[in-house]
Short mmCIF file of C-alpha atoms in Angstrom, two decimals:
data_model
loop_
_atom_site.label_atom_id
_atom_site.label_comp_id
_atom_site.label_asym_id
_atom_site.label_seq_id
_atom_site.Cartn_x
_atom_site.Cartn_y
_atom_site.Cartn_z
CA UNK K 1 2.20 9.88 19.01
CA UNK K 2 -1.36 9.07 19.99
CA UNK K 3 -3.01 5.77 19.04
CA UNK K 4 -5.56 5.71 16.20
CA UNK K 5 -6.27 1.97 16.25
CA UNK K 6 -6.00 -0.31 19.27
CA UNK K 7 -6.36 -4.06 18.74
CA UNK K 8 -6.32 -6.27 21.82
CA UNK K 9 -6.45 -10.09 22.03
CA UNK K 10 -8.18 -10.39 18.66
CA UNK K 11 -9.41 -13.85 17.71
CA UNK K 12 -11.15 -14.69 14.43
CA UNK K 13 -12.30 -18.16 13.40
CA UNK K 14 -14.06 -19.65 10.39
CA UNK K 15 -15.92 -22.89 9.89
CA UNK K 16 -14.37 -25.07 7.20
CA UNK K 17 -15.79 -28.51 6.37
CA UNK K 18 -17.56 -28.74 9.72
CA UNK K 19 -14.34 -27.84 11.56
CA UNK K 20 -13.45 -24.55 13.24
CA UNK K 21 -10.29 -22.96 11.84
CA UNK K 22 -8.83 -20.20 14.00
CA UNK K 23 -7.15 -17.63 11.76
CA UNK K 24 -6.14 -15.00 14.35
CA UNK K 25 -4.99 -16.06 17.80
CA UNK K 26 -4.86 -13.26 20.35
CA UNK K 27 -3.47 -10.53 18.09
CA UNK K 28 -2.67 -7.22 19.82
CA UNK K 29 -1.14 -4.05 18.38
CA UNK K 30 -1.61 -0.29 17.96
CA UNK K 31 -1.45 1.98 14.92
CA UNK K 32 -0.22 5.43 15.90
CA UNK K 33 -1.18 8.78 14.39
CA UNK K 34 0.90 9.57 11.31
CA UNK K 35 2.58 6.16 11.33
CA UNK K 36 3.09 3.68 8.49
CA UNK K 37 2.80 0.29 10.17
CA UNK K 38 3.82 -2.73 8.13
CA UNK K 39 2.17 -6.12 8.52
CA UNK K 40 4.34 -8.85 6.99
CA UNK K 41 3.86 -12.55 6.49
CA UNK K 42 3.35 -15.20 3.86
CA UNK K 43 0.04 -15.93 2.15
CA UNK K 44 -2.57 -17.44 4.46
CA UNK K 45 -1.08 -16.20 7.72
CA UNK K 46 -4.05 -13.92 8.51
CA UNK K 47 -2.90 -10.49 7.30
CA UNK K 48 -6.01 -9.71 5.25
CA UNK K 49 -8.25 -11.07 7.99
CA UNK K 50 -6.85 -8.43 10.36
CA UNK K 51 -7.73 -5.72 7.84
CA UNK K 52 -11.23 -7.10 7.33
CA UNK K 53 -11.78 -7.37 11.09
CA UNK K 54 -10.86 -3.70 11.52
CA UNK K 55 -13.31 -2.78 8.75
CA UNK K 56 -16.03 -5.05 10.25
CA UNK K 57 -16.06 -7.22 7.14
CA UNK K 58 -15.66 -10.45 9.14
CA UNK K 59 -17.10 -11.47 12.53
CA UNK K 60 -14.80 -11.35 15.56
CA UNK K 61 -15.06 -14.16 18.10
CA UNK K 62 -13.25 -12.35 20.91
CA UNK K 63 -11.00 -9.41 21.60
CA UNK K 64 -11.36 -5.70 21.04
CA UNK K 65 -10.83 -3.27 18.17
CA UNK K 66 -11.05 0.43 19.00
CA UNK K 67 -10.86 3.16 16.34
CA UNK K 68 -9.80 6.38 18.06
CA UNK K 69 -11.14 8.58 15.26
CA UNK K 70 -14.58 9.73 14.18
CA UNK K 71 -13.96 8.74 10.55
CA UNK K 72 -13.92 5.12 9.42
CA UNK K 73 -10.70 3.65 7.97
CA UNK K 74 -10.67 3.20 4.20
CA UNK K 75 -9.06 0.37 2.25
CA UNK K 76 -6.99 0.01 -0.90
CA UNK K 77 -7.13 -3.55 -2.23
CA UNK K 78 -4.53 -5.64 -4.05
CA UNK K 79 -6.38 -5.90 -7.37
CA UNK K 80 -7.20 -2.42 -8.69
CA UNK K 81 -9.43 -3.79 -11.44
CA UNK K 82 -11.42 -6.07 -9.18
CA UNK K 83 -12.18 -3.25 -6.74
CA UNK K 84 -13.47 -0.81 -9.38
CA UNK K 85 -16.87 -1.02 -11.05
CA UNK K 86 -15.99 -1.68 -14.72
CA UNK K 87 -19.30 -0.25 -15.97
CA UNK K 88 -18.85 3.18 -14.35
CA UNK K 89 -16.72 6.15 -15.34
CA UNK K 90 -13.86 7.44 -13.20
CA UNK K 91 -15.97 10.52 -12.48
CA UNK K 92 -18.75 8.34 -11.01
CA UNK K 93 -16.31 6.17 -9.04
CA UNK K 94 -14.69 9.16 -7.34
CA UNK K 95 -17.93 11.07 -6.76
CA UNK K 96 -19.90 8.18 -5.25
CA UNK K 97 -18.05 8.21 -1.86
CA UNK K 98 -18.98 11.89 -1.51
CA UNK K 99 -22.66 11.14 -2.17
CA UNK K 100 -22.63 8.35 0.42
CA UNK K 101 -20.91 10.58 2.96
CA UNK K 102 -23.39 13.41 2.41
CA UNK K 103 -26.32 11.02 2.87
CA UNK K 104 -24.79 9.57 6.04
CA UNK K 105 -23.68 12.87 7.60
CA UNK K 106 -26.64 15.11 6.80
CA UNK K 107 -25.85 17.69 9.49
CA UNK K 108 -22.27 18.40 8.43
CA UNK K 109 -22.27 21.81 6.68
CA UNK K 110 -18.73 21.39 5.34
CA UNK K 111 -19.47 18.46 3.06
CA UNK K 112 -19.87 19.05 -0.70
CA UNK K 113 -23.59 18.86 -1.39
CA UNK K 114 -24.09 20.01 -4.96
CA UNK K 115 -22.89 18.23 -8.10
CA UNK K 116 -20.64 21.19 -8.85
CA UNK K 117 -19.01 21.04 -5.41
CA UNK K 118 -18.49 17.28 -5.69
CA UNK K 119 -16.97 17.53 -9.17
CA UNK K 120 -14.57 20.20 -7.94
CA UNK K 121 -13.37 17.82 -5.24
CA UNK K 122 -13.13 14.96 -7.74
CA UNK K 123 -10.94 17.09 -9.99
CA UNK K 124 -8.73 18.04 -7.05
CA UNK K 125 -8.31 14.39 -6.07
CA UNK K 126 -7.31 13.43 -9.61
CA UNK K 127 -4.55 16.01 -9.39
CA UNK K 128 -3.52 14.62 -6.00
CA UNK K 129 -3.01 11.13 -7.43
CA UNK K 130 -1.11 12.34 -10.48
CA UNK K 131 -3.87 12.27 -13.11
CA UNK K 132 -5.98 14.96 -14.79
CA UNK K 133 -9.57 15.66 -15.81
CA UNK K 134 -9.18 13.84 -19.13
CA UNK K 135 -9.61 10.59 -17.15
CA UNK K 136 -13.08 11.53 -15.89
CA UNK K 137 -14.92 10.09 -18.89
CA UNK K 138 -12.91 6.86 -19.01
CA UNK K 139 -13.82 3.52 -17.47
CA UNK K 140 -11.41 1.27 -15.52
CA UNK K 141 -10.93 -1.08 -18.49
CA UNK K 142 -9.40 1.81 -20.44
CA UNK K 143 -6.70 2.48 -17.83
CA UNK K 144 -3.41 0.78 -17.07
CA UNK K 145 -2.92 -1.14 -13.82
CA UNK K 146 -0.98 1.73 -12.25
CA UNK K 147 -3.62 4.27 -13.26
CA UNK K 148 -6.37 2.07 -11.84
CA UNK K 149 -4.55 1.79 -8.52
CA UNK K 150 -4.17 5.56 -8.41
CA UNK K 151 -7.95 5.81 -8.83
CA UNK K 152 -8.43 3.27 -6.02
CA UNK K 153 -6.23 5.36 -3.73
CA UNK K 154 -8.11 8.51 -4.72
CA UNK K 155 -11.49 6.89 -4.08
CA UNK K 156 -10.32 5.72 -0.65
CA UNK K 157 -9.26 9.26 0.23
CA UNK K 158 -12.37 11.10 -1.03
CA UNK K 159 -13.96 11.16 2.44
CA UNK K 160 -10.69 12.43 3.96
CA UNK K 161 -10.04 9.53 6.35
CA UNK K 162 -7.21 9.60 8.88
CA UNK K 163 -6.53 5.87 8.46
CA UNK K 164 -5.75 4.00 5.24
CA UNK K 165 -5.46 0.21 5.11
CA UNK K 166 -3.44 -0.91 2.09
CA UNK K 167 -3.61 -4.65 1.41
CA UNK K 168 -0.79 -5.63 -0.98
CA UNK K 169 -1.48 -2.42 -2.96
CA UNK K 170 1.42 -2.80 -5.41
CA UNK K 171 1.94 -6.56 -5.70
CA UNK K 172 -0.13 -6.75 -8.92
CA UNK K 173 1.98 -4.05 -10.62
CA UNK K 174 5.33 -4.26 -12.37
CA UNK K 175 8.42 -3.03 -10.54
CA UNK K 176 8.63 0.43 -12.11
CA UNK K 177 4.95 1.17 -11.48
CA UNK K 178 5.25 -0.22 -7.94
CA UNK K 179 7.86 2.42 -7.14
CA UNK K 180 5.69 5.21 -8.57
CA UNK K 181 2.61 4.15 -6.59
CA UNK K 182 4.60 3.79 -3.37
CA UNK K 183 6.08 7.25 -3.91
CA UNK K 184 2.54 8.59 -4.38
CA UNK K 185 1.35 6.93 -1.16
CA UNK K 186 4.33 8.28 0.75
CA UNK K 187 3.63 11.79 -0.53
CA UNK K 188 -0.05 11.58 0.39
CA UNK K 189 0.85 10.17 3.80
CA UNK K 190 3.03 13.19 4.54
CA UNK K 191 0.67 15.78 3.03
CA UNK K 192 -2.49 14.49 4.70
CA UNK K 193 -0.92 13.15 7.91
CA UNK K 194 -2.33 9.72 7.16
CA UNK K 195 -1.85 6.67 9.33
CA UNK K 196 -1.35 3.61 7.12
CA UNK K 197 -1.57 -0.10 7.86
CA UNK K 198 0.53 -1.48 5.00
CA UNK K 199 0.05 -5.20 4.37
CA UNK K 200 2.68 -6.95 2.27
CA UNK K 201 4.87 -10.02 1.89
CA UNK K 202 7.67 -7.92 0.36
CA UNK K 203 10.15 -7.10 3.12
CA UNK K 204 12.39 -5.13 0.77
CA UNK K 205 9.60 -2.69 0.00
CA UNK K 206 8.60 -2.49 3.66
CA UNK K 207 12.13 -1.58 4.76
CA UNK K 208 12.01 1.68 2.85
CA UNK K 209 8.31 2.43 3.29
CA UNK K 210 7.32 1.54 6.86
CA UNK K 211 8.12 3.18 10.20
CA UNK K 212 7.48 -0.05 12.09
CA UNK K 213 6.88 -3.66 11.04
CA UNK K 214 4.97 -6.56 12.59
CA UNK K 215 5.59 -10.14 11.47
CA UNK K 216 2.57 -12.44 11.47
CA UNK K 217 2.86 -16.25 11.43
CA UNK K 218 -0.12 -18.59 11.64
CA UNK K 219 -2.33 -15.90 13.16
CA UNK K 220 0.20 -14.79 15.79
CA UNK K 221 2.46 -11.71 15.79
CA UNK K 222 5.89 -13.23 16.41
CA UNK K 223 8.01 -10.09 16.13
CA UNK K 224 7.66 -6.31 15.93
CA UNK K 225 10.10 -3.41 15.63
CA UNK K 226 11.60 -0.64 13.52
CA UNK K 227 12.96 -1.92 10.18
CA UNK K 228 16.64 -1.02 10.64
CA UNK K 229 16.90 -2.85 13.96
CA UNK K 230 14.70 -5.80 13.01
CA UNK K 231 16.53 -6.41 9.74
CA UNK K 232 19.94 -6.24 11.45
CA UNK K 233 18.99 -8.42 14.37
CA UNK K 234 15.78 -10.44 13.87
CA UNK K 235 14.78 -12.37 16.97
CA UNK K 236 12.42 -14.96 15.52
CA UNK K 237 13.44 -17.72 13.11
CA UNK K 238 10.40 -17.01 10.94
CA UNK K 239 11.52 -13.40 10.50
CA UNK K 240 14.95 -14.63 9.49
CA UNK K 241 13.32 -16.98 6.98
CA UNK K 242 11.30 -14.13 5.44
CA UNK K 243 14.41 -11.96 5.20
CA UNK K 244 16.40 -14.73 3.51
CA UNK K 245 13.49 -15.34 1.11
CA UNK K 246 13.64 -11.64 0.19
CA UNK K 247 17.38 -11.95 -0.53
CA UNK K 248 18.39 -10.04 2.59
CA UNK K 249 21.42 -11.67 4.23
CA UNK K 250 22.04 -11.72 7.97
CA UNK K 251 25.39 -12.83 9.35
CA UNK K 252 26.01 -14.42 12.73
CA UNK K 253 27.16 -11.08 14.16
CA UNK K 254 23.71 -9.60 13.49
CA UNK K 255 24.92 -7.25 10.81
CA UNK K 256 22.20 -7.34 8.21
CA UNK K 257 22.75 -6.29 4.63
CA UNK K 258 20.61 -3.23 4.00
CA UNK K 259 17.97 -3.95 1.34
CA UNK K 260 18.44 -2.12 -1.95
#
C-alpha cells in the first residue's frame, strides 16, 4: 500500500507559564492508503496534538508532515455537539462544506455548483450515514448524541476526502451507540477506500477496528504493530499497562487474552 501521510521527526512545543513544554518529541510514522491506523495513549500524551499538527491547527517547531494526496484530511471530533453550529439546520451544516469547496476550487467542473446539485449530495450523504431527509430541517440540539456524530461524519465526508482523522469519535457515546457508529465508520471506510487515523484510549475498541496501532507516551511513540501480535506480545511496559487497564490479560508466555 502506498503512503498517504508521512510524518518524520515531528516536534511540537507550547509555552506554559514562561516555560517551554515539548508535547511531541521526534514523532515519525506513515498512514497507508486504505488503512485504519490507531493512535493509543492516555490523556495528555500528545495524541490530539498530532492530529492538529497534520491539519495545520498548531505550529510545528521541527520535522516534516507530507500529505500525499491533493485533498486535505478531514476531522471528526470527540464532542459531536461542540463541533456543530447549534443555530444552523442539518441541511446548512452538510451543504456548507460544498459551498466552501466550490469557492476554493473554481475550475473543477465536477463539483456541485447549484443549490439543487448540493442538496442532492446532502440527501445522499444523509442516506450514507444512516439518516433520512426528515433530519434536514432539524438543528443539532434536537438530535441524540449518536445522530449528531453521524452528522459530523457526514460533514467531514462531504468533500470526498481520502483521509479521515477521528479523535475519540465514540468516547462521548454510550456503549450501544458506540458500536453502531464504529460499524458505520467501518462501512464507509470500505465503501470509500478511506484511510483513517483513529485516536483513542480504548484498546478494546482498537483491537477490532484498527489494522495497525501506535502507542504514544509522553510525546514519543514507544510501540507499533498489528493488534493481534501487539496484544499477545507487547514489548513496552507502558503498552502492557494500557492493556491491563483495559482488562486485557497477558501471561508470562505472551499469550494474550483476546479482547471481547
